[in-house]
Coordinates of N, CA and C in Angstrom, one line a residue:
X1 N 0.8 -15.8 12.3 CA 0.1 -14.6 11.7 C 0.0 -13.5 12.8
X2 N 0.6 -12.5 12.6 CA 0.1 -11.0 13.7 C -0.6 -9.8 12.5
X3 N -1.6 -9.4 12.9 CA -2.2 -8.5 13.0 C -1.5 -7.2 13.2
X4 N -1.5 -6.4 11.9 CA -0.9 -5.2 12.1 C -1.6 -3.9 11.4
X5 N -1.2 -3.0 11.3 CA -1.9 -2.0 10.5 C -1.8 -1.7 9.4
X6 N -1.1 -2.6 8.8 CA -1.1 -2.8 7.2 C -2.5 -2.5 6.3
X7 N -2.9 -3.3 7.1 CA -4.3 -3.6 5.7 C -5.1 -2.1 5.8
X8 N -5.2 -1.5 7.5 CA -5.7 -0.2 7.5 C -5.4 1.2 6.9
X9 N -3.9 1.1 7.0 CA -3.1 1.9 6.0 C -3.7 2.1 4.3
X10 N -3.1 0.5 4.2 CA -3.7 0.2 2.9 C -4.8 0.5 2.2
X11 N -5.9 0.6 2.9 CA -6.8 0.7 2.2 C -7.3 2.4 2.5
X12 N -6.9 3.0 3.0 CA -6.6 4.4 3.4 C -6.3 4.8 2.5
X13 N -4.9 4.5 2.0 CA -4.5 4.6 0.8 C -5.3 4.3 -0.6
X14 N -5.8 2.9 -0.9 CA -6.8 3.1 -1.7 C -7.9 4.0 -1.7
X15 N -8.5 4.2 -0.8 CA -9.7 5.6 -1.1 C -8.6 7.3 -1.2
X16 N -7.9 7.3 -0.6 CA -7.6 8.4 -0.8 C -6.5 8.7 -2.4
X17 N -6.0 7.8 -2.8 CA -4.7 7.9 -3.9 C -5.2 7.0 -4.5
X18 N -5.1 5.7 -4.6 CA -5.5 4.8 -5.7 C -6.8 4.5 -6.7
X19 N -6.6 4.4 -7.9 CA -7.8 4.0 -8.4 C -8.1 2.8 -8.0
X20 N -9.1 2.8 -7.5 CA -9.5 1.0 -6.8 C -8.9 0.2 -7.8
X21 N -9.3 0.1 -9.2 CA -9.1 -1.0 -10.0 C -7.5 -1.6 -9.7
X22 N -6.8 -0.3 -9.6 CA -5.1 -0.7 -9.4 C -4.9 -1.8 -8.6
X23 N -6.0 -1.0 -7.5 CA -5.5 -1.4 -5.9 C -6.1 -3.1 -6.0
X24 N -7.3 -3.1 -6.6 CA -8.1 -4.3 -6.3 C -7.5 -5.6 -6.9
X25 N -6.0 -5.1 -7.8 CA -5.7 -6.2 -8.3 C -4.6 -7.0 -7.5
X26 N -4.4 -5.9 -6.6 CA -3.7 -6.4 -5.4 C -4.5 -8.1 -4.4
X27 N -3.8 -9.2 -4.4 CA -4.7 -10.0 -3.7 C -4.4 -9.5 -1.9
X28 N -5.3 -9.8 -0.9 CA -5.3 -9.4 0.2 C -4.4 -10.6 0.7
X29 N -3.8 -11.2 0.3 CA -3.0 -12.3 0.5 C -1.5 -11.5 0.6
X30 N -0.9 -10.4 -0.5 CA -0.2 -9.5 -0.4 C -0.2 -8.4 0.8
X31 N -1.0 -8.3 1.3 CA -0.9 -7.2 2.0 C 0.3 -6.9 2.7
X32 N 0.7 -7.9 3.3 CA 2.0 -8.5 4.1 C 3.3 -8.0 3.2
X33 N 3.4 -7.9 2.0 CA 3.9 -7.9 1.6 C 4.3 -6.1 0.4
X34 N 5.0 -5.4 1.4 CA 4.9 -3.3 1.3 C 5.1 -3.2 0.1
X35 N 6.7 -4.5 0.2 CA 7.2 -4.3 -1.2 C 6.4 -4.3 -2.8
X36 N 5.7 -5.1 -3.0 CA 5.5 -5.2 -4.1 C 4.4 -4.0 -3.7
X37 N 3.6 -4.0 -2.8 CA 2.7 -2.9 -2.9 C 3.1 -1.3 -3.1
X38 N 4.1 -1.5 -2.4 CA 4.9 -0.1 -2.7 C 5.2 0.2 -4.7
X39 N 5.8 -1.1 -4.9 CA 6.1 -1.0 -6.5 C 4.8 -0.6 -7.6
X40 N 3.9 -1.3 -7.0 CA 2.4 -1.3 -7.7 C 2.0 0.1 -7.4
X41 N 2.0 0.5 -6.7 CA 1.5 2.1 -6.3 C 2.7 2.9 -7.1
X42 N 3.6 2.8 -6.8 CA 4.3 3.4 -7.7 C 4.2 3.8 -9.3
X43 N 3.8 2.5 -9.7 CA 3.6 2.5 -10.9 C 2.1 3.0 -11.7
X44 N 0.9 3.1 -10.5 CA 0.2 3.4 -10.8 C 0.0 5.3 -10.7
X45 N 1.0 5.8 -9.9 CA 0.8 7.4 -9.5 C 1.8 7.4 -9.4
X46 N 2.8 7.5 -10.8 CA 4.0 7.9 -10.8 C 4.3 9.4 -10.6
X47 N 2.8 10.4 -10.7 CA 3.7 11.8 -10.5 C 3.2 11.9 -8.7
X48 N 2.8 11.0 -7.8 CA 2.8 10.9 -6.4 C 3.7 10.3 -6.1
X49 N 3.6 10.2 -4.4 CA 4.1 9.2 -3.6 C 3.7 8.8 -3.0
X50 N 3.7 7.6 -2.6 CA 3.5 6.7 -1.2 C 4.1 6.8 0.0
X51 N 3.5 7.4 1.3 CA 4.4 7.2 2.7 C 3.8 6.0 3.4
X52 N 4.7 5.1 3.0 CA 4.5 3.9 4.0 C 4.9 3.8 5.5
X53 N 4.1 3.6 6.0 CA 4.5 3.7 7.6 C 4.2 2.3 7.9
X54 N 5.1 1.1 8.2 CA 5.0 -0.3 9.8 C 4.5 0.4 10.2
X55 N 4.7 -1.2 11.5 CA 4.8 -0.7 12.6 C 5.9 -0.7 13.1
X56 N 7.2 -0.7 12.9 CA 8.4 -0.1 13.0 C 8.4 1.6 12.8
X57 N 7.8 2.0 12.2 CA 7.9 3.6 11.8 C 8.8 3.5 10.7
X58 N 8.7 2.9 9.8 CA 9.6 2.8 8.4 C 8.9 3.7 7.9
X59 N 9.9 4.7 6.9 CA 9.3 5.5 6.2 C 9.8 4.8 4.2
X60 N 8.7 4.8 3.3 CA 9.3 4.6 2.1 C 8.4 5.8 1.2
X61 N 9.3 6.1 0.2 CA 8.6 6.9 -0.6 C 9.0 6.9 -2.1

C-alpha cells in the first residue's frame, strides 16, 4: 500500500464539482482506482470535466 494524493485530489474534487451523494457512493476502497472514478464523475457532470492529475502528472479529461 503507498500513500498518494489521490484521496486529496479526490475529495477536492468532491467539494468543489461533485454532488456529495455521487461522490459518496464511491467506496474509499476505490480511490486507487481513477478509472472508474473518472467514469463516475463523468457521468455525474457530463457538461464538465475532470482533470485528473497522479502522481505521474497524468492528465485525463
Amino acid at each position: 500500500e503507498t500513500t498518494c494524493p489521490i484521496e486529496e485530489i479526490l475529495r477536492t474534487v468532491q467539494f468543489n464539482y461533485l454532488d456529495q451523494e455521487s461522490y459518496v457512493e464511491i467506496p474509499e476502497k476505490n480511490l486507487t482506482t481513477p478509472w472508474a472514478i473518472t467514469a463516475r464523475f463523468q457521468t455525474s457532470q457530463p457538461s464538465g470535466t475532470l482533470m485528473y492529475m497522479n502522481n505521474e502528472n497524468e492528465y485525463m479529461n
